GROMACS .gro file of C-alpha atoms in nm:
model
  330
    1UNK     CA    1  -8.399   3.221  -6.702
    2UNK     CA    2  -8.512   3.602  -6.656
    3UNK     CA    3  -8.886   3.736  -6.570
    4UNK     CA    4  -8.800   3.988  -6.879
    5UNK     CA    5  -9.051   3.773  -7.025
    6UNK     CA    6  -9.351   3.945  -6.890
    7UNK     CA    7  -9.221   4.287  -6.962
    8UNK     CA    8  -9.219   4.163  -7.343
    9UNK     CA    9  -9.349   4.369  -7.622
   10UNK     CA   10  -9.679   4.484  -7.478
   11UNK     CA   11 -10.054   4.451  -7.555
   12UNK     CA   12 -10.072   4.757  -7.764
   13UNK     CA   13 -10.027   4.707  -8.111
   14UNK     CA   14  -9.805   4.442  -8.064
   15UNK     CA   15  -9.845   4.309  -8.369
   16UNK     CA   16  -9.802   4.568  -8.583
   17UNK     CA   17  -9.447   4.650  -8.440
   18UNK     CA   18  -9.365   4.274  -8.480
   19UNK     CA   19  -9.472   4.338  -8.825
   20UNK     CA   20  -9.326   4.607  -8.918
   21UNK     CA   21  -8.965   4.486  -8.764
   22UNK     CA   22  -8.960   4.147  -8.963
   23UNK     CA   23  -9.022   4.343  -9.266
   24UNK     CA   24  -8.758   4.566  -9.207
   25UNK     CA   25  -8.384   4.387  -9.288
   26UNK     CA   26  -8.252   4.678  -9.066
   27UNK     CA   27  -8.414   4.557  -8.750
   28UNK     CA   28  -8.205   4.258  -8.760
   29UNK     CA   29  -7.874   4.433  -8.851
   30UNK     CA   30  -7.918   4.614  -8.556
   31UNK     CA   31  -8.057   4.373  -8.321
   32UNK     CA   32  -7.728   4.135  -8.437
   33UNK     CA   33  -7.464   4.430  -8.389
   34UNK     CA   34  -7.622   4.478  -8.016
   35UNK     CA   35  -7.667   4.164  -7.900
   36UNK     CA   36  -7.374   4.015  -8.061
   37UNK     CA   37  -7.177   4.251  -7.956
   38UNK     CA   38  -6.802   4.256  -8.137
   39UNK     CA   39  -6.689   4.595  -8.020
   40UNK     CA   40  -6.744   4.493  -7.677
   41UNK     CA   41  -6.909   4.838  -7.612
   42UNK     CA   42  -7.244   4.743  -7.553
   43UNK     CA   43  -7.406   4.741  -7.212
   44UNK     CA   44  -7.495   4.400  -7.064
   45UNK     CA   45  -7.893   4.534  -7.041
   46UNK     CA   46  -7.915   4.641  -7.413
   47UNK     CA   47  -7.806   4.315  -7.469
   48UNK     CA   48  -8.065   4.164  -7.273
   49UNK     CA   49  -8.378   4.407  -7.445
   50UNK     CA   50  -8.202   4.242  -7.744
   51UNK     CA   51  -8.266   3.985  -7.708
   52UNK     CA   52  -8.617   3.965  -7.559
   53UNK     CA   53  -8.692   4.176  -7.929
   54UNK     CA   54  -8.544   3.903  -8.119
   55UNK     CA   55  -8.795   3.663  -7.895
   56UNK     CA   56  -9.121   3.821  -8.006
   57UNK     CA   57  -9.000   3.793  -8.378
   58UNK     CA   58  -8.914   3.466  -8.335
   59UNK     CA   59  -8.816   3.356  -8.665
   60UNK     CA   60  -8.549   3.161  -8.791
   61UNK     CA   61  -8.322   3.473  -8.877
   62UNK     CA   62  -8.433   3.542  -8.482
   63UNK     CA   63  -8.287   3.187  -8.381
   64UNK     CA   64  -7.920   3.239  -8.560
   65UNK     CA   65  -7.869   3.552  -8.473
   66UNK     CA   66  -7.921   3.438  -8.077
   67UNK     CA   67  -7.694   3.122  -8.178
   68UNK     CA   68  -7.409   3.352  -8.288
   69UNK     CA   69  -7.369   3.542  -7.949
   70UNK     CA   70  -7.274   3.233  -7.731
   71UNK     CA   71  -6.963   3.344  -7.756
   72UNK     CA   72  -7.011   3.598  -7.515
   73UNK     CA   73  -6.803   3.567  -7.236
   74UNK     CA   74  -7.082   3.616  -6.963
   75UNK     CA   75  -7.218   3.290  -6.851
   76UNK     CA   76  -7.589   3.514  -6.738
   77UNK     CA   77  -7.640   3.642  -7.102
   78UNK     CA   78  -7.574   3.243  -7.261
   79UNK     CA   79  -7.770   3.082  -7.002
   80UNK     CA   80  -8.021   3.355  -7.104
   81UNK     CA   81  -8.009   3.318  -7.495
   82UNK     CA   82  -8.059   2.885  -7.366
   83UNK     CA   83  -8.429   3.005  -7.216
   84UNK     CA   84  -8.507   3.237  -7.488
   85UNK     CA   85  -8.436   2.983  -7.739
   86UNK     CA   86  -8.658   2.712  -7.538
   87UNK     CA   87  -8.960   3.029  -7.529
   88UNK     CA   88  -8.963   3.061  -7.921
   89UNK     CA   89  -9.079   2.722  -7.934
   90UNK     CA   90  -8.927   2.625  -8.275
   91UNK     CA   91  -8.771   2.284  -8.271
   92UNK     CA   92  -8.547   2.464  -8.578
   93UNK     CA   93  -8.288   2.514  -8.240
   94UNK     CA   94  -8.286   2.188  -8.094
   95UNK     CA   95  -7.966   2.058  -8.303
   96UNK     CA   96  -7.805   2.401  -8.124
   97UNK     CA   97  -7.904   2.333  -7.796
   98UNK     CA   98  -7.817   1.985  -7.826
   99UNK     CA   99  -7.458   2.094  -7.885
  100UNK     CA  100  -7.501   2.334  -7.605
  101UNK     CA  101  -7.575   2.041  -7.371
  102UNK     CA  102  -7.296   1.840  -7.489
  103UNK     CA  103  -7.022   2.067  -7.460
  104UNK     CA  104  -6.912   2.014  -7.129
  105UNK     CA  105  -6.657   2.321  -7.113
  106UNK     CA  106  -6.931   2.520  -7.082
  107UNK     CA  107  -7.073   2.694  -6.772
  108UNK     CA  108  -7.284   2.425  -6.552
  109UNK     CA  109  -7.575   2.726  -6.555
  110UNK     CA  110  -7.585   2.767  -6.984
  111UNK     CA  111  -7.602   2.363  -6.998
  112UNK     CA  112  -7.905   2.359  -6.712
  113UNK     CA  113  -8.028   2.577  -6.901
  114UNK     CA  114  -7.986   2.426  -7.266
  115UNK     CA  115  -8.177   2.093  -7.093
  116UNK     CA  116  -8.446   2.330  -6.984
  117UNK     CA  117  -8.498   2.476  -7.309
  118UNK     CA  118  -8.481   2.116  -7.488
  119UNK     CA  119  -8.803   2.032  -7.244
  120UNK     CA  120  -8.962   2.346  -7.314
  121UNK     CA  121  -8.921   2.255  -7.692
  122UNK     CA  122  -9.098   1.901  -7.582
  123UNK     CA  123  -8.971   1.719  -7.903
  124UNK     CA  124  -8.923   1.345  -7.847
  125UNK     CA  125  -8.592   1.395  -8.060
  126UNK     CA  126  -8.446   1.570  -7.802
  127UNK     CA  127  -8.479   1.267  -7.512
  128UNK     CA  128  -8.143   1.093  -7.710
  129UNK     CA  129  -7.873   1.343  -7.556
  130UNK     CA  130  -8.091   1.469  -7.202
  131UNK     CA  131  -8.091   1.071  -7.165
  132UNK     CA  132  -7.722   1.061  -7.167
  133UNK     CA  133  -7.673   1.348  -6.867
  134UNK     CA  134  -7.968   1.247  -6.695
  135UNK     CA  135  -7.683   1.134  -6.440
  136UNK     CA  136  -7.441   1.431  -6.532
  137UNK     CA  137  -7.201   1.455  -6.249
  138UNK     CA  138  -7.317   1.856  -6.219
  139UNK     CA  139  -7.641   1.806  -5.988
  140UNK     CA  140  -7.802   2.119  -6.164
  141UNK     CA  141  -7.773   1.952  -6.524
  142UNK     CA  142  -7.858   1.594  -6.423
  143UNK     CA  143  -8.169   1.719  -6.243
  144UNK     CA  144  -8.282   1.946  -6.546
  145UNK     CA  145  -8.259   1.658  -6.799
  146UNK     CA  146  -8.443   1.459  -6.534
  147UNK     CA  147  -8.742   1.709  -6.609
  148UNK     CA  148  -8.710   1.775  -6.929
  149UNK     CA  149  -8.740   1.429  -7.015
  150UNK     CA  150  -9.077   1.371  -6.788
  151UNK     CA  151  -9.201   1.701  -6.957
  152UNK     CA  152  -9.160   1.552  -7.292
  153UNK     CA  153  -9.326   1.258  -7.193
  154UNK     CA  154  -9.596   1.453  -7.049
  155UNK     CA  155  -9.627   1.679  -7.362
  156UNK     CA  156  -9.629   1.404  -7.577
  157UNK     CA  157  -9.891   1.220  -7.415
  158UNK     CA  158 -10.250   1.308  -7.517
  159UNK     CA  159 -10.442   1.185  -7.201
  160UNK     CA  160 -10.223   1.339  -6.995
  161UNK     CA  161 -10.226   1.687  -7.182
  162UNK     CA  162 -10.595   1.684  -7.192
  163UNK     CA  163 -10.548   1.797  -6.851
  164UNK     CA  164 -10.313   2.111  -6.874
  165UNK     CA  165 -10.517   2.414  -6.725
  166UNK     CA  166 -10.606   2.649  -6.976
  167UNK     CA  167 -10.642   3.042  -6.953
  168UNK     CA  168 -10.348   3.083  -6.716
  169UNK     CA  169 -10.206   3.445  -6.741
  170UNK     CA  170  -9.837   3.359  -6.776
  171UNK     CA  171  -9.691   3.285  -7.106
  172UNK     CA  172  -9.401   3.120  -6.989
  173UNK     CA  173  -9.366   2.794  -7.106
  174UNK     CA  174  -9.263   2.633  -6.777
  175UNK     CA  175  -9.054   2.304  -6.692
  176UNK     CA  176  -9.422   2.180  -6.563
  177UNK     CA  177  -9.763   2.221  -6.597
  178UNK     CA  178  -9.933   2.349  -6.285
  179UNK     CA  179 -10.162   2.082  -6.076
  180UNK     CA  180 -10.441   2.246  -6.074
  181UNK     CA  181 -10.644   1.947  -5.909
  182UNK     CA  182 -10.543   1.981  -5.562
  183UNK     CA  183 -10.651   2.223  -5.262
  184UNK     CA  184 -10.357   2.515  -5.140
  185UNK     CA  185 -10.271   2.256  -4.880
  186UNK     CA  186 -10.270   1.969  -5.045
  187UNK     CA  187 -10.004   2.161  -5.308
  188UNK     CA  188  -9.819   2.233  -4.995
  189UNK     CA  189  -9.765   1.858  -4.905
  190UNK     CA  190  -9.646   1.740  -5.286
  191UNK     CA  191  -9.433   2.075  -5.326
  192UNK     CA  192  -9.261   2.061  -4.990
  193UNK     CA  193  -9.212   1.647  -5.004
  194UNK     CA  194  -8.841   1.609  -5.117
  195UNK     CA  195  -8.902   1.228  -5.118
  196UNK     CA  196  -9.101   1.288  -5.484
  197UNK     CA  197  -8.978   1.343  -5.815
  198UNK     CA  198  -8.899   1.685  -5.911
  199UNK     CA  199  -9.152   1.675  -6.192
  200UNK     CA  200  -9.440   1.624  -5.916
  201UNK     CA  201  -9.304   1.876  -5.728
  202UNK     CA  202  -9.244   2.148  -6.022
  203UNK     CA  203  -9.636   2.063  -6.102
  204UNK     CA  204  -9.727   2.171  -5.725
  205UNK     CA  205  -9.465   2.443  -5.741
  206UNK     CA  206  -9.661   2.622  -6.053
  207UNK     CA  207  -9.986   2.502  -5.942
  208UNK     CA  208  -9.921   2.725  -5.608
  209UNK     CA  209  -9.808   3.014  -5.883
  210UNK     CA  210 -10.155   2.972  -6.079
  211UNK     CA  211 -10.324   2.996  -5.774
  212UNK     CA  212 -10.155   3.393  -5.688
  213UNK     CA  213 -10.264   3.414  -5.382
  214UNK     CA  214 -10.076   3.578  -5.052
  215UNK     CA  215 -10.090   3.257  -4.898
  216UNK     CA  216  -9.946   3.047  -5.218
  217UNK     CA  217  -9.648   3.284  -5.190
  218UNK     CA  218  -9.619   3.247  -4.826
  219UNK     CA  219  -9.590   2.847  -4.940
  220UNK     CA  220  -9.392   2.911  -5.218
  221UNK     CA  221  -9.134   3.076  -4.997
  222UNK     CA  222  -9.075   2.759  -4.785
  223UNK     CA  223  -8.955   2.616  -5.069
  224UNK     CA  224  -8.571   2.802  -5.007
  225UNK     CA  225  -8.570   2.546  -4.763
  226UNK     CA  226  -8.533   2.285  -4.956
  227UNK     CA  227  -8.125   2.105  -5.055
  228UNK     CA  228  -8.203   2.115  -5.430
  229UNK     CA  229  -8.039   2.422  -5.591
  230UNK     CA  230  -8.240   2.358  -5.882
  231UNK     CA  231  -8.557   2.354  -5.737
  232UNK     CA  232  -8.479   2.727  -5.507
  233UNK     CA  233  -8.400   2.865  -5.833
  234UNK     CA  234  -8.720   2.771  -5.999
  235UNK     CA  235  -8.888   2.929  -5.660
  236UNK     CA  236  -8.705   3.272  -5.685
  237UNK     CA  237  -8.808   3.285  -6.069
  238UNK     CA  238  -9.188   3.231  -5.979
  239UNK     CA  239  -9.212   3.434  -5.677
  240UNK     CA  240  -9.048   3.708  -5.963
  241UNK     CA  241  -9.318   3.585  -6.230
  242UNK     CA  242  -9.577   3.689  -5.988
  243UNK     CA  243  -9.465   4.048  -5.862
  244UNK     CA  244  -9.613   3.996  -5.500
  245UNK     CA  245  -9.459   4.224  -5.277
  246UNK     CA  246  -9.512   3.953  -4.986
  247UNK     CA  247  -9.238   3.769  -5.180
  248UNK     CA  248  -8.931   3.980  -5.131
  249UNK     CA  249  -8.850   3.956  -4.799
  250UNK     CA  250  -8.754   3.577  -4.905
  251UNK     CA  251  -8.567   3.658  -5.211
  252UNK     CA  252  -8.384   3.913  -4.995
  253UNK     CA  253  -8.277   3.633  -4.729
  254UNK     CA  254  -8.162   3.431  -5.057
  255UNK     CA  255  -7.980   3.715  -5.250
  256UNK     CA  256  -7.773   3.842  -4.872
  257UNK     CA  257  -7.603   3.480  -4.841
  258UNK     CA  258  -7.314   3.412  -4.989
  259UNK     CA  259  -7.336   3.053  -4.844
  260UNK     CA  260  -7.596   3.002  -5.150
  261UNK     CA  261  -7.541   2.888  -5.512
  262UNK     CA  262  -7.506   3.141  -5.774
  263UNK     CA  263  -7.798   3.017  -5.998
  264UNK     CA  264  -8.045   3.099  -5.669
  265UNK     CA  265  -7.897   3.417  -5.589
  266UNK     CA  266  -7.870   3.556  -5.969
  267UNK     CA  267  -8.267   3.417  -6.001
  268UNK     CA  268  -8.359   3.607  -5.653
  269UNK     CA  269  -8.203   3.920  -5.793
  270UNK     CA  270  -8.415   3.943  -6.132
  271UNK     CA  271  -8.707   3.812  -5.908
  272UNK     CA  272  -8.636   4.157  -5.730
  273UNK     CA  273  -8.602   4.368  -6.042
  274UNK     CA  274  -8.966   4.254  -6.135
  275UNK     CA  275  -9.077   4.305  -5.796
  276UNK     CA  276  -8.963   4.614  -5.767
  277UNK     CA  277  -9.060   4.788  -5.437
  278UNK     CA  278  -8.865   5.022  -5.275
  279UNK     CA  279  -8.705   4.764  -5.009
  280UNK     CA  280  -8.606   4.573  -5.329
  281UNK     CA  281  -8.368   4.890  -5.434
  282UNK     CA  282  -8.090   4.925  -5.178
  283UNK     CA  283  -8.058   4.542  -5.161
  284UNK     CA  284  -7.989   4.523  -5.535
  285UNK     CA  285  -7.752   4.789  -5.515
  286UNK     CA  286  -7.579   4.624  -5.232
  287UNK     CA  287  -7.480   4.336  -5.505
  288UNK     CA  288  -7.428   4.491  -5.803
  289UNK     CA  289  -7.055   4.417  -5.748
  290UNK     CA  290  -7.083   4.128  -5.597
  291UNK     CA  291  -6.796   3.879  -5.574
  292UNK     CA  292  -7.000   3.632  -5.799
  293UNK     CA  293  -7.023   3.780  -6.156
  294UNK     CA  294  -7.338   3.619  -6.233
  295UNK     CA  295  -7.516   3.751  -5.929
  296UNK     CA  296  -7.310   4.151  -6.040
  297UNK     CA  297  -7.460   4.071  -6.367
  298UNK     CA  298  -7.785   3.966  -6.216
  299UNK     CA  299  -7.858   4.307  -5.990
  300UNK     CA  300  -7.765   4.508  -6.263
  301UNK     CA  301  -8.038   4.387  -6.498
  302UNK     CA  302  -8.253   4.392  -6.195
  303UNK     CA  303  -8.162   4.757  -6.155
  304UNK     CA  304  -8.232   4.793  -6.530
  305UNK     CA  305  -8.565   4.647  -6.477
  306UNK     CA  306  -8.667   4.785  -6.153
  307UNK     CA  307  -8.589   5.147  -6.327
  308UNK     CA  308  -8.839   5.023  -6.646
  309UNK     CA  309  -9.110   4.900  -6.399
  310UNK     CA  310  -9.053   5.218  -6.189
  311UNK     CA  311  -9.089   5.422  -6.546
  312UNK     CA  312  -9.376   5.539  -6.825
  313UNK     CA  313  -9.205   5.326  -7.057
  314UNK     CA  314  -9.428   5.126  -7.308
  315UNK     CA  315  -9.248   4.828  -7.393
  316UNK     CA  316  -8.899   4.685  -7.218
  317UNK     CA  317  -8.743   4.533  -7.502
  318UNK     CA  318  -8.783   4.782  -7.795
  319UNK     CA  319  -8.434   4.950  -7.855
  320UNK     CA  320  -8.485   5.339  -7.970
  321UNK     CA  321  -8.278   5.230  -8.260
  322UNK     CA  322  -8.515   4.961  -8.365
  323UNK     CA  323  -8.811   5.147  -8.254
  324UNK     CA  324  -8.698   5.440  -8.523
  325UNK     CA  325  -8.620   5.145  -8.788
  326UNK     CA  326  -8.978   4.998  -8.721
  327UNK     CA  327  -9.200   5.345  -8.693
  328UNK     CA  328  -9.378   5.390  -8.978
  329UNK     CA  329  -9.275   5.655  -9.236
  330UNK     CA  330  -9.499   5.977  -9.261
   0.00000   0.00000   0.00000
C-alpha cells in the first residue's frame, strides 16, 4: 500500500477536475498509455501519479484500465494497483482480485495485498476464496485473509458498525476500524499483546493513529518489535499516514536493516517520502539501489514524493498531460 493516498487530488476544486477528466475520452487514453506502459519508457513514479488519477475517477473504465497493467513486471506497482483497487470501493473488481489471490505464481506482496483489498471491499462474496488461504503457507497472505475475513464480518454486522468512529481525517479505508473506546494506555496493552488476534490488534493499532498524538507515535513505534511482518508493515504505513516527524527515526532503524522483510522496509521508505524531513533525504538516497528491488523501487517513489511535499505543487497525481486534456478551453 502507498501513503500517495493523502497527497490525492486536493481540496480545491476537486471536483470539477474529476469532472472534467471523466468527460474527456482523452484522459483515459492517456492515463492507460502511462500506466500501462507498453513502450517500457515510462518512469516508475508517473506510473504511480497514474494511477492515484485513475483512483479519484474511480469508475469502471478506471477499474480495467488498472486491471490491464498487472502485467508489469514490478511486484511494488501490482501490489499497488491491489490497494488502489480495494480504495475505489467498487465490488465491480472483486472477480479480479479474486483471481489475483488465487494465482499463486504471483509475488507473495501483490496476493497480501489482493486479500487486503478484498477486505477493504467488505463484500461477503469475497469470504469463499480468503477462506481457502486463510492457512496459505506464505505467513503474509494467510494473515491478510485472516483480517479481511474478520473485517467483513465486522462490516457486515450492523451492531457492530454502529460503533465505527466517525469524522476521522484519513480517508483510507483501513484493514480495521480504530478502537476508539479505550485510554492511550489501554491501546498500548491490546496493540502490543501478540497473544490476540490481529484484528484486535489492527483496531488498537489505528485507534493509536486516530488519536495523533507524540505519544501514540512513540507507541506505535514499539510495534517494529513485534515477529509479525504483516503487522510492522501496517506500522510503517501509519506512522507515514500521519507525517509526525517523531516517527522517522523508527522507520529509519527499519529501512537500514537488511535482516528485515522487504514488505516492512519498502512500507518504511514511502512512510519516509510522506514524512519528508531533511534526515529522511540522505537515508532514502542511501537505498535507492538497494539490493531488494522493491525497497529501490520503494525510495525512489519516496524521493518522488519527498520532492512533491518539499514543492508548490497543487495536486500529486495530476499528469501535465492530463492536466492540459482536463483544463477548460478559453
Amino acid at each position: 500500500m502507498s501513503n500517495l493516498q493523502h497527497v490525492a487530488i486536493g481540496a480545491i476544486n476537486t471536483e470539477s477536475v474529476v469532472e472534467r477528466a471523466k468527460a474527456n475520452p482523452e484522459t483515459y487514453h492517456i492515463l492507460e498509455d502511462t500506466l500501462v506502459n507498453k513502450s517500457g519508457q515510462v518512469a516508475l513514479h508517473q506510473q504511480f501519479r497514474a494511477l492515484f488519477t485513475l483512483k479519484n475517477l474511480k469508475d469502471h473504465q478506471s477499474i480495467d484500465i488498472i486491471f490491464k497493467a498487472f502485467i508489469d513486471p514490478s511486484v511494488l506497482l501490482r501490489h499497488e494497483l491491489a490497494y488502489v483497487l480495494g480504495q475505489i470501493g467498487d465490488i465491480y473488481a472483486i472477480p479480479g482480485l479474486t483471481k489475483i489471490l488465487d494465482n499463486l505464481e504471483e509475488d507473495p506482496m501483490v496476493r497480501h495485498e489482493a486479500a487486503e483489498a478484498l477486505g477493504a471491499l467488505s463484500h461477503i462474496s469475497a469470504l469463499e476464496v480468503l477462506e481457502k488461504y486463510r492457512n496459505d503457507p506464505c505467513v503474509p497472505v494467510a494473515e491478510t485473509c485472516q483480517l479481511a475475513i474478520e473485517k467483513i464480518k465486522f462490516h457486515n454486522d450492523e451492531k457492530l458498525k454502529e460503533n465505527v468512529p466517525k469524522g476521522i481525517v484519513y480517508t483510507s479505508n483501513d484493514p480495521a476500524p480504530g478502537n476508539t473506546s479505550k485510554s492511550l494506555e489501554q491501546l498500548r496493552e491490546l496493540y502490543l499483546n501478540e497473544e490476540l488476534p490481529l484484528f484486535e490488534r489492527y483496531r488498537a493499532m489505528f485507534g493509536l493513529r486516530n488519536l495523533g498524538t507524540d505519544d501514540a507515535v512513540k507507541v506505535l513505534c514499539e510495534g517494529f518489535k513485534d515477529n509479525s511482518a504483516l503487522f510492522k508493515h501496517e506500522v510503517a504505513f501509519v506512522l507515514g499516514q500521519m507525517q509526525n516527524p517523531a516517527g522517522a527515526a523508527a522507520l529509519i532503524k527499519a529501512l537500514d536493516d537488511p535482516n528485515e522483510a522487504p514488505m516492512v522496509r519498502h512500507e518504511a521508505a514511502e512512510a519516509l517520502g510522506s514524512i519528508a524531513t531533511p534526515e529522511c533525504l540522505p537515508v532514502l538516497q542511501k537505498y535507492r539501489n538497494d539490493y531488494m528491488k522493491v525497497v529501490a523501487e520503494s525510495c525512489a517513489i519516496a524521493l518522488d514524493m519527498y520532492d512533491y511535499e518539499q514543492s508548490n505543487e497543487f495536486q500529486y497525481t495530476i499528469l501535465p498531460n492530463v492536466e492540459e486534456a482536463t483544463s477548460p478551453k478559453i
